[in-house]
Short mmCIF file of C-alpha atoms and ligand atoms in Angstrom, two decimals:
data_model
loop_
_atom_site.label_atom_id
_atom_site.label_comp_id
_atom_site.label_asym_id
_atom_site.label_seq_id
_atom_site.Cartn_x
_atom_site.Cartn_y
_atom_site.Cartn_z
CA MET A 1 -28.20 -37.55 75.97
CA ASP A 2 -29.18 -41.26 76.18
CA VAL A 3 -28.20 -42.28 72.48
CA SER A 4 -29.47 -46.04 72.95
CA GLY A 5 -32.80 -44.59 74.19
CA VAL A 6 -33.18 -42.80 70.80
CA VAL A 7 -32.28 -46.00 68.94
CA GLU A 8 -34.74 -47.99 71.00
CA ASP A 9 -37.54 -45.37 70.43
CA CYS A 10 -36.74 -45.22 66.73
CA ARG A 11 -36.97 -49.16 66.73
CA ARG A 12 -40.20 -49.11 68.78
CA CYS A 13 -42.21 -46.17 67.37
CA VAL A 14 -40.62 -45.11 64.10
CA ASN A 15 -39.33 -47.87 62.01
CA ALA A 16 -37.17 -50.76 63.38
CA GLY A 17 -35.60 -51.30 59.80
CA ILE A 18 -34.07 -47.76 60.03
CA ALA A 19 -32.64 -48.54 63.34
CA THR A 20 -30.96 -51.63 61.94
CA LEU A 21 -29.80 -50.15 58.82
CA HIS A 22 -28.07 -47.16 60.59
CA LYS A 23 -26.53 -49.59 63.03
CA PHE A 24 -25.32 -51.67 60.24
CA MET A 25 -23.54 -48.75 58.60
CA GLY A 26 -21.88 -48.00 62.00
CA VAL A 27 -24.04 -44.90 62.88
CA GLU A 28 -24.50 -44.61 66.69
CA ALA A 29 -25.02 -40.95 66.95
CA VAL A 30 -28.00 -38.38 67.18
CA GLU A 31 -27.64 -35.32 65.42
CA TRP A 32 -28.21 -32.15 67.38
CA ARG A 33 -27.29 -29.02 65.50
CA ALA A 34 -25.84 -27.90 62.22
CA GLU A 35 -24.37 -25.22 60.22
CA GLY A 36 -23.10 -24.89 56.81
CA SER A 37 -21.75 -28.17 55.99
CA THR A 38 -21.01 -29.35 59.65
CA ILE A 39 -23.37 -31.28 61.82
CA TRP A 40 -22.73 -31.87 65.50
CA ASP A 41 -24.04 -34.89 67.42
CA THR A 42 -25.31 -34.94 71.17
CA GLU A 43 -21.82 -35.69 72.14
CA GLY A 44 -20.32 -32.68 70.46
CA ARG A 45 -18.56 -34.65 67.61
CA ASP A 46 -18.63 -32.84 64.21
CA TYR A 47 -19.53 -34.44 60.92
CA LEU A 48 -18.86 -33.26 57.41
CA ASP A 49 -22.05 -33.45 55.38
CA LEU A 50 -21.41 -34.47 51.58
CA LEU A 51 -25.08 -35.54 51.27
CA ALA A 52 -26.76 -32.32 52.31
CA GLY A 53 -30.14 -33.86 52.82
CA PHE A 54 -30.14 -35.83 49.42
CA GLY A 55 -29.30 -32.55 47.64
CA THR A 56 -31.52 -30.39 49.64
CA LEU A 57 -29.31 -28.12 51.31
CA VAL A 58 -27.78 -26.17 48.39
CA LEU A 59 -27.13 -23.23 50.92
CA GLY A 60 -25.92 -25.46 53.51
CA HIS A 61 -27.58 -26.02 57.06
CA ARG A 62 -29.30 -23.02 58.54
CA PRO A 63 -28.29 -20.37 55.86
CA PRO A 64 -28.70 -17.03 57.96
CA ALA A 65 -30.85 -15.20 55.35
CA VAL A 66 -33.35 -17.89 55.18
CA VAL A 67 -33.51 -18.52 58.82
CA ALA A 68 -34.12 -14.74 59.40
CA ALA A 69 -36.84 -14.56 56.76
CA ALA A 70 -38.56 -17.67 58.17
CA LYS A 71 -38.22 -16.26 61.81
CA GLU A 72 -39.63 -13.01 60.85
CA GLN A 73 -42.74 -14.67 59.11
CA LEU A 74 -43.03 -17.04 61.91
CA ASP A 75 -43.42 -14.09 64.51
CA ARG A 76 -46.02 -12.50 62.32
CA MET A 77 -48.18 -14.93 60.47
CA PRO A 78 -46.94 -18.55 59.57
CA LEU A 79 -50.04 -19.98 58.12
CA ALA A 80 -52.67 -18.34 55.56
CA SER A 81 -56.29 -17.48 56.23
CA ARG A 82 -56.78 -18.99 52.84
CA VAL A 83 -59.28 -16.16 51.93
CA LEU A 84 -57.28 -12.88 51.94
CA PHE A 85 -54.55 -12.44 49.29
CA GLY A 86 -51.14 -13.52 50.54
CA LYS A 87 -48.07 -11.44 49.72
CA GLN A 88 -45.44 -14.01 50.44
CA VAL A 89 -46.83 -16.46 47.99
CA THR A 90 -47.26 -13.78 45.20
CA ASP A 91 -43.81 -12.29 45.85
CA PHE A 92 -42.20 -15.83 45.80
CA ALA A 93 -44.06 -16.71 42.51
CA ALA A 94 -43.07 -13.62 40.82
CA ALA A 95 -39.52 -14.09 41.71
CA LEU A 96 -39.69 -17.74 40.62
CA ALA A 97 -41.13 -16.49 37.19
CA GLU A 98 -38.02 -14.22 36.72
CA LEU A 99 -35.78 -17.14 37.17
CA LEU A 100 -37.44 -19.91 35.62
CA PRO A 101 -36.53 -21.11 31.93
CA GLY A 102 -38.51 -19.56 28.84
CA ASP A 103 -42.06 -18.63 29.51
CA LEU A 104 -42.71 -20.69 32.54
CA GLN A 105 -44.66 -18.25 34.73
CA LYS A 106 -47.34 -19.64 36.93
CA SER A 107 -46.72 -21.87 40.09
CA PHE A 108 -48.49 -24.03 42.43
CA PHE A 109 -46.67 -24.58 45.80
CA CYS A 110 -46.68 -27.75 47.87
CA HIS A 111 -44.33 -29.50 50.24
CA SER A 112 -42.42 -32.32 48.45
CA GLY A 113 -40.98 -33.23 45.11
CA ALA A 114 -43.52 -36.24 44.96
CA GLU A 115 -46.57 -33.80 45.24
CA ALA A 116 -45.00 -31.41 42.65
CA VAL A 117 -44.90 -34.49 40.35
CA GLU A 118 -48.55 -35.35 40.99
CA GLY A 119 -49.54 -31.85 40.32
CA ALA A 120 -47.73 -32.02 36.93
CA ILE A 121 -49.10 -35.21 35.90
CA LYS A 122 -52.71 -33.89 36.60
CA LEU A 123 -52.08 -30.76 34.73
CA ALA A 124 -50.59 -32.59 31.65
CA ARG A 125 -53.69 -34.82 31.57
CA LEU A 126 -56.01 -31.98 32.12
CA TYR A 127 -54.42 -29.75 29.37
CA THR A 128 -53.99 -32.32 26.60
CA GLY A 129 -57.16 -34.39 27.48
CA ARG A 130 -55.05 -37.39 26.92
CA PRO A 131 -54.26 -40.30 29.33
CA ASN A 132 -50.83 -41.57 29.15
CA ILE A 133 -47.56 -40.79 30.52
CA VAL A 134 -43.97 -41.82 29.23
CA SER A 135 -41.02 -41.86 31.86
CA ALA A 136 -37.66 -43.40 31.91
CA GLU A 137 -36.29 -46.50 33.39
CA GLY A 138 -34.33 -45.84 36.61
CA GLY A 139 -35.97 -42.32 37.00
CA TYR A 140 -36.98 -41.30 40.31
CA HIS A 141 -40.11 -38.96 40.97
CA GLY A 142 -41.08 -39.86 44.38
CA LYS A 143 -43.19 -42.26 46.19
CA THR A 144 -46.98 -41.11 46.16
CA MET A 145 -49.00 -43.28 43.73
CA GLY A 146 -48.71 -41.23 40.62
CA ALA A 147 -45.12 -40.26 41.10
CA LEU A 148 -44.32 -43.75 42.00
CA SER A 149 -45.96 -45.02 38.85
CA ALA A 150 -43.65 -42.94 36.83
CA SER A 151 -40.55 -43.79 38.73
CA GLY A 152 -38.47 -46.61 37.28
CA ARG A 153 -37.34 -49.09 40.09
CA ASP A 154 -39.50 -52.16 40.63
CA VAL A 155 -38.46 -52.58 44.30
CA TYR A 156 -40.25 -49.43 45.30
CA SER A 157 -43.25 -49.94 43.02
CA LYS A 158 -44.10 -53.57 42.50
CA PRO A 159 -45.42 -54.25 46.18
CA PHE A 160 -47.94 -51.35 45.79
CA GLY A 161 -49.61 -52.32 42.51
CA PRO A 162 -51.99 -51.89 40.71
CA LEU A 163 -50.16 -48.59 39.98
CA MET A 164 -51.56 -45.76 37.93
CA PRO A 165 -52.67 -47.02 34.40
CA GLY A 166 -51.13 -45.51 31.32
CA VAL A 167 -47.68 -45.27 32.33
CA SER A 168 -44.81 -46.66 30.16
CA HIS A 169 -41.02 -46.64 30.72
CA VAL A 170 -38.40 -46.26 28.04
CA PRO A 171 -34.54 -46.43 28.38
CA PHE A 172 -33.08 -43.13 29.58
CA GLY A 173 -30.94 -41.23 27.05
CA GLU A 174 -32.30 -43.01 23.99
CA ALA A 175 -34.23 -40.65 21.82
CA GLU A 176 -35.17 -43.28 19.33
CA ALA A 177 -36.96 -45.33 22.07
CA LEU A 178 -38.73 -42.25 23.35
CA GLY A 179 -39.91 -41.28 19.82
CA ALA A 180 -41.30 -44.96 19.45
CA ALA A 181 -43.30 -44.65 22.80
CA VAL A 182 -44.80 -41.15 22.45
CA ASP A 183 -48.11 -41.13 20.28
CA GLY A 184 -51.41 -39.08 20.04
CA GLU A 185 -52.55 -40.55 23.35
CA THR A 186 -49.40 -39.38 25.26
CA ALA A 187 -50.14 -36.49 27.73
CA ALA A 188 -46.68 -36.16 28.96
CA VAL A 189 -43.08 -37.23 28.87
CA ILE A 190 -41.65 -36.87 32.27
CA LEU A 191 -37.79 -36.97 32.61
CA GLU A 192 -35.01 -35.75 34.91
CA PRO A 193 -32.59 -33.87 32.78
CA ILE A 194 -29.74 -35.77 34.77
CA GLN A 195 -31.08 -38.80 36.40
CA GLY A 196 -30.12 -38.39 40.16
CA GLU A 197 -31.31 -41.48 42.10
CA ALA A 198 -30.67 -43.73 39.16
CA GLY A 199 -27.00 -43.33 39.83
CA VAL A 200 -26.44 -39.91 38.43
CA ILE A 201 -26.82 -40.54 34.73
CA VAL A 202 -25.91 -37.69 32.14
CA PRO A 203 -27.83 -38.28 28.99
CA PRO A 204 -26.09 -37.64 25.55
CA ASP A 205 -26.12 -33.76 24.79
CA ASP A 206 -28.80 -34.17 22.07
CA TYR A 207 -31.23 -36.12 24.26
CA LEU A 208 -33.35 -33.18 25.82
CA PRO A 209 -33.51 -31.43 22.37
CA GLN A 210 -34.74 -34.38 20.94
CA ALA A 211 -37.27 -35.15 23.58
CA ARG A 212 -38.45 -31.58 23.15
CA GLU A 213 -38.89 -32.13 19.58
CA ILE A 214 -40.68 -35.50 19.99
CA CYS A 215 -43.11 -34.02 22.53
CA SER A 216 -43.88 -30.85 20.46
CA ASN A 217 -44.46 -32.98 17.26
CA ALA A 218 -46.82 -35.22 19.04
CA GLY A 219 -48.75 -32.56 20.95
CA ALA A 220 -47.58 -34.01 24.25
CA LEU A 221 -46.15 -32.06 27.14
CA LEU A 222 -42.41 -32.18 28.30
CA VAL A 223 -42.29 -32.33 32.14
CA LEU A 224 -38.92 -31.87 33.48
CA ASP A 225 -38.30 -33.16 37.00
CA GLU A 226 -35.68 -30.63 38.42
CA VAL A 227 -36.42 -31.72 42.06
CA GLN A 228 -32.91 -32.63 42.51
CA THR A 229 -31.22 -30.90 39.75
CA GLY A 230 -32.57 -27.28 40.07
CA PHE A 231 -31.22 -24.27 41.86
CA GLY A 232 -27.52 -24.53 40.75
CA ARG A 233 -26.82 -28.20 41.70
CA THR A 234 -25.45 -29.04 38.32
CA GLY A 235 -23.65 -25.99 37.51
CA THR A 236 -26.51 -23.88 35.91
CA MET A 237 -29.67 -22.45 37.78
CA PHE A 238 -31.59 -25.33 36.25
CA ALA A 239 -30.09 -28.32 34.40
CA CYS A 240 -32.20 -27.91 31.38
CA ASP A 241 -30.51 -24.57 30.82
CA GLN A 242 -27.42 -26.36 29.55
CA SER A 243 -29.37 -27.73 26.56
CA GLY A 244 -31.41 -24.61 26.04
CA VAL A 245 -34.59 -26.84 26.32
CA VAL A 246 -37.64 -25.14 27.93
CA PRO A 247 -40.09 -27.71 29.38
CA ASP A 248 -43.89 -27.23 29.36
CA ILE A 249 -43.90 -27.93 33.21
CA ILE A 250 -41.09 -28.07 35.43
CA CYS A 251 -41.16 -29.81 38.90
CA LEU A 252 -39.17 -28.29 41.84
CA ALA A 253 -38.75 -29.17 45.60
CA LYS A 254 -35.56 -29.98 47.86
CA ALA A 255 -33.48 -26.67 47.40
CA LEU A 256 -36.60 -24.65 47.08
CA GLY A 257 -37.22 -24.27 50.64
CA GLY A 258 -33.66 -22.99 51.35
CA GLY A 259 -32.91 -25.96 53.65
CA VAL A 260 -35.32 -24.66 56.15
CA MET A 261 -38.69 -25.34 55.05
CA PRO A 262 -40.34 -28.28 53.10
CA LEU A 263 -41.53 -26.71 49.85
CA GLY A 264 -42.24 -27.91 46.33
CA ALA A 265 -43.80 -26.47 43.29
CA PHE A 266 -44.83 -27.16 39.74
CA SER A 267 -44.71 -24.38 37.22
CA SER A 268 -45.92 -23.98 33.60
CA THR A 269 -46.88 -21.24 31.10
CA ALA A 270 -49.83 -18.83 31.33
CA GLU A 271 -51.42 -20.82 28.37
CA ILE A 272 -51.31 -24.23 29.72
CA TRP A 273 -52.29 -22.93 33.32
CA LYS A 274 -55.48 -21.67 32.06
CA VAL A 275 -57.14 -25.09 32.45
CA LEU A 276 -56.61 -24.53 36.14
CA GLU A 277 -58.10 -21.31 36.47
CA ASP A 278 -61.80 -21.76 35.71
CA ASN A 279 -62.12 -23.61 39.09
CA PRO A 280 -58.97 -22.63 41.05
CA TYR A 281 -59.58 -25.28 43.56
CA LEU A 282 -59.57 -28.19 40.96
CA HIS A 283 -55.99 -28.66 42.34
CA SER A 284 -55.35 -27.45 45.89
CA SER A 285 -53.57 -28.12 49.08
CA THR A 286 -54.48 -26.64 52.51
CA LEU A 287 -51.03 -25.95 53.70
CA GLY A 288 -49.44 -25.53 50.21
CA GLY A 289 -48.03 -22.00 49.69
CA ASN A 290 -48.14 -21.19 53.20
CA PRO A 291 -46.60 -17.79 54.07
CA LEU A 292 -43.69 -19.27 56.18
CA ALA A 293 -42.61 -21.78 53.50
CA CYS A 294 -42.82 -18.90 50.83
CA ALA A 295 -40.78 -16.31 52.83
CA ALA A 296 -38.10 -19.05 53.38
CA GLY A 297 -38.40 -19.95 49.47
CA LEU A 298 -38.07 -16.29 48.32
CA ALA A 299 -35.08 -15.78 50.62
CA ALA A 300 -33.37 -18.91 49.46
CA VAL A 301 -33.97 -18.05 45.76
CA ARG A 302 -32.38 -14.46 46.37
CA GLU A 303 -29.56 -15.90 48.13
CA ILE A 304 -28.74 -18.55 45.49
CA GLN A 305 -28.54 -15.77 43.09
CA ARG A 306 -26.62 -13.54 45.19
CA LEU A 307 -23.88 -15.95 45.98
CA ASP A 308 -23.85 -17.21 42.20
CA LEU A 309 -24.19 -20.86 43.42
CA PRO A 310 -24.52 -22.34 40.01
CA SER A 311 -20.98 -21.06 38.99
CA ARG A 312 -19.62 -22.22 42.41
CA ALA A 313 -21.04 -25.70 41.68
CA LYS A 314 -19.66 -25.84 38.40
CA ALA A 315 -16.02 -24.95 39.54
CA LEU A 316 -16.04 -27.06 42.68
CA GLY A 317 -17.70 -29.95 40.62
CA GLU A 318 -14.98 -29.78 38.03
CA HIS A 319 -12.35 -30.03 40.82
CA ALA A 320 -14.02 -32.99 42.62
CA LEU A 321 -14.61 -34.88 39.41
CA ALA A 322 -11.07 -34.53 38.34
CA ARG A 323 -9.91 -35.94 41.79
CA LEU A 324 -12.29 -38.81 41.79
CA ARG A 325 -11.37 -39.68 38.14
CA ARG A 326 -7.77 -39.87 39.36
CA LEU A 327 -8.75 -42.12 42.08
CA ARG A 328 -10.75 -44.39 39.69
CA ASP A 329 -7.63 -44.67 37.64
CA GLU A 330 -5.62 -45.82 40.73
CA HIS A 331 -8.35 -48.35 41.93
CA PRO A 332 -9.86 -49.60 38.53
CA ASP A 333 -11.09 -52.76 40.33
CA MET A 334 -12.96 -50.78 43.03
CA ILE A 335 -14.27 -47.89 41.04
CA ALA A 336 -16.21 -48.57 37.79
CA ASP A 337 -17.11 -45.01 36.76
CA VAL A 338 -17.16 -41.46 38.00
CA ARG A 339 -19.72 -39.10 36.43
CA GLY A 340 -21.84 -36.06 37.00
CA ARG A 341 -22.20 -32.40 36.40
CA GLY A 342 -21.59 -29.67 38.96
CA LEU A 343 -21.88 -30.96 42.57
CA LEU A 344 -24.08 -33.94 41.49
CA ILE A 345 -21.68 -36.63 41.24
CA GLY A 346 -21.94 -40.32 41.31
CA VAL A 347 -19.18 -42.97 41.93
CA GLN A 348 -20.24 -46.39 40.56
CA PHE A 349 -18.75 -49.56 42.42
CA PRO A 350 -18.81 -52.88 41.21
CA ASP A 351 -21.45 -54.04 43.65
CA SER A 352 -23.70 -52.52 46.47
CA ASP A 353 -21.56 -54.37 49.10
CA ILE A 354 -18.45 -52.55 48.21
CA ALA A 355 -20.33 -49.17 48.18
CA GLY A 356 -21.74 -50.10 51.63
CA LEU A 357 -18.17 -50.53 52.91
CA VAL A 358 -16.98 -47.26 51.62
CA ILE A 359 -19.98 -45.58 53.12
CA ALA A 360 -19.22 -47.18 56.48
CA GLY A 361 -15.64 -46.05 56.15
CA MET A 362 -16.92 -42.49 55.52
CA ILE A 363 -18.94 -42.49 58.62
CA GLN A 364 -16.05 -43.99 60.73
CA ARG A 365 -14.22 -40.71 59.42
CA ARG A 366 -17.37 -38.57 60.39
CA VAL A 367 -18.20 -37.74 56.84
CA ILE A 368 -21.86 -38.19 55.68
CA ALA A 369 -22.40 -39.98 52.42
CA ALA A 370 -25.23 -42.31 51.05
CA TYR A 371 -25.96 -44.30 47.92
CA THR A 372 -28.45 -43.31 45.21
CA LEU A 373 -31.95 -44.60 45.97
CA ASN A 374 -32.57 -46.38 42.66
CA ASN A 375 -28.97 -47.77 42.30
CA PRO A 376 -27.26 -48.80 45.59
CA GLU A 377 -24.01 -49.40 43.81
CA VAL A 378 -23.46 -45.69 43.45
CA ILE A 379 -22.36 -43.32 46.10
CA ARG A 380 -23.27 -39.84 45.57
CA ILE A 381 -21.28 -36.88 46.28
CA GLU A 382 -23.74 -33.83 46.49
CA PRO A 383 -22.65 -31.46 49.23
CA ALA A 384 -23.98 -27.98 49.85
CA LEU A 385 -22.99 -25.66 46.96
CA THR A 386 -21.58 -23.13 49.72
CA ILE A 387 -19.22 -26.00 50.91
CA PRO A 388 -15.70 -24.44 51.54
CA GLU A 389 -13.30 -25.80 49.05
CA ASP A 390 -10.93 -27.11 51.88
CA ALA A 391 -13.80 -29.04 53.46
CA LEU A 392 -14.59 -30.52 50.10
CA ASP A 393 -11.17 -31.68 49.99
CA ARG A 394 -11.28 -33.27 53.31
CA GLY A 395 -14.32 -34.97 52.43
CA LEU A 396 -12.68 -36.27 49.35
CA ASP A 397 -9.65 -37.45 51.37
CA ALA A 398 -11.88 -39.44 53.63
CA PHE A 399 -13.49 -40.95 50.39
CA GLU A 400 -10.14 -41.91 49.12
CA GLU A 401 -8.97 -43.46 52.46
CA SER A 402 -12.38 -45.38 52.54
CA VAL A 403 -11.90 -46.76 49.08
CA GLY A 404 -8.45 -48.03 50.04
CA GLN A 405 -9.77 -49.43 53.28
CA ALA A 406 -12.63 -51.27 51.49
CA GLU A 407 -10.07 -52.58 48.90
CA GLU A 408 -7.94 -54.05 51.76
CA LEU A 409 -10.85 -55.73 53.24
CA VAL A 410 -12.20 -57.32 49.95
CA ALA A 411 -8.59 -58.39 49.29
CA GLY A 412 -8.38 -60.04 52.73
CA LEU A 413 -11.76 -61.82 52.21
CA SER A 414 -10.54 -63.30 48.89
CA GLU A 415 -7.19 -64.63 50.42
N1 PMP B 501 -38.00 -36.19 41.71
C1 PMP B 501 -36.63 -36.31 41.87
C2 PMP B 501 -35.74 -36.15 40.73
C3 PMP B 501 -36.05 -36.57 43.18
O1 PMP B 501 -34.67 -36.80 43.18
C4 PMP B 501 -36.82 -36.83 44.20
C5 PMP B 501 -36.39 -37.23 45.65
N2 PMP B 501 -34.99 -37.67 45.56
C6 PMP B 501 -38.15 -36.64 44.19
C7 PMP B 501 -38.77 -36.21 42.86
C8 PMP B 501 -39.08 -36.94 45.22
O2 PMP B 501 -39.05 -35.86 46.16
P1 PMP B 501 -39.63 -36.11 47.61
O3 PMP B 501 -38.80 -37.06 48.33
O4 PMP B 501 -39.35 -34.54 48.35
O5 PMP B 501 -41.20 -36.48 47.45
#
């Protein structure tokens, strides 16, 4: 395979900035096939995947049960007529209803996290008849206009103004500030239970319960965006399970498609959903809820339960956090903080240049890692929840070596 031809076509026909960025990080390879936590490039070199598609691949690459379900559906009927009843979508929605917290019961399917958030915002405005949305600084909800307005990093939103009106941001984790921002005009508060792209920020234990109370008292809906934290990633099926808080609307994507299909959803209670039922096309999507994606999603959800991936994430996460905290103690000038839950872990560096050096060091060692999108000073460790323990340790060895290498480089520069 002509790698330079792929790079050139990326530059010419996709996005020259991507080509430049990848080259800058030392990436000169084209991915070709993958299995579990291993990716092979066109030259046959293997890479250990500690990023898992920004947390999408909780079951790893090409989980056999999900691939088989998708193949079977592909051979029979991948897309819907949109007129007859669909068994894949109803089976999948019913399985989700079993799994979702509290009385969340009805689901709308789409293709991405951003679309799930758009739907949640629309449903909250429709149900409450109120205009305003309160979200958190640093939060990440996607890049379509509504989701972008709720997200909290100017670099992504400012160039596209004017954004959706009625959105305000409060510091994450501070219940008092949230309480002060919510009033009788608030349709919804939208939060991630643990902020992912902000740099893996775990709020105080009483934050979500307090947010729940603030919303209930004000008649506003609590929307939890579990696009990244859902399906076992943080050690429980949903991150909100750890606080016992049940949202009014939950947003899902990433892991929902089992690492095989793009799939998102927003789900709510039968009571709230009523406003979408008089005219069921008030919110719709031609390809949303298609049989192929739903067949994959159903197999994924069953497989996540069968393998008890939340428990696995919890155990492996504790192991990884302990190792990374030891590393922080050994390199206090390089690592400012290590935090996370389950296998959603962030390592905070003093600045983004040092984080960039460490990522480049990982790539040299053929380990795939990246920074968090709203905070480039933080490297995320979020592999598949199926990653074998020895592979995770190999990845952490590479991380340690890369931190040491970056430290030497920085010391050399300041001499
Ligand atoms: N919400 C959260 C919490 C996310 O982490 C992300 C993506 N990182 C999104 C929404 C947006 O998802 P997508 O990129 O699929 O639109």
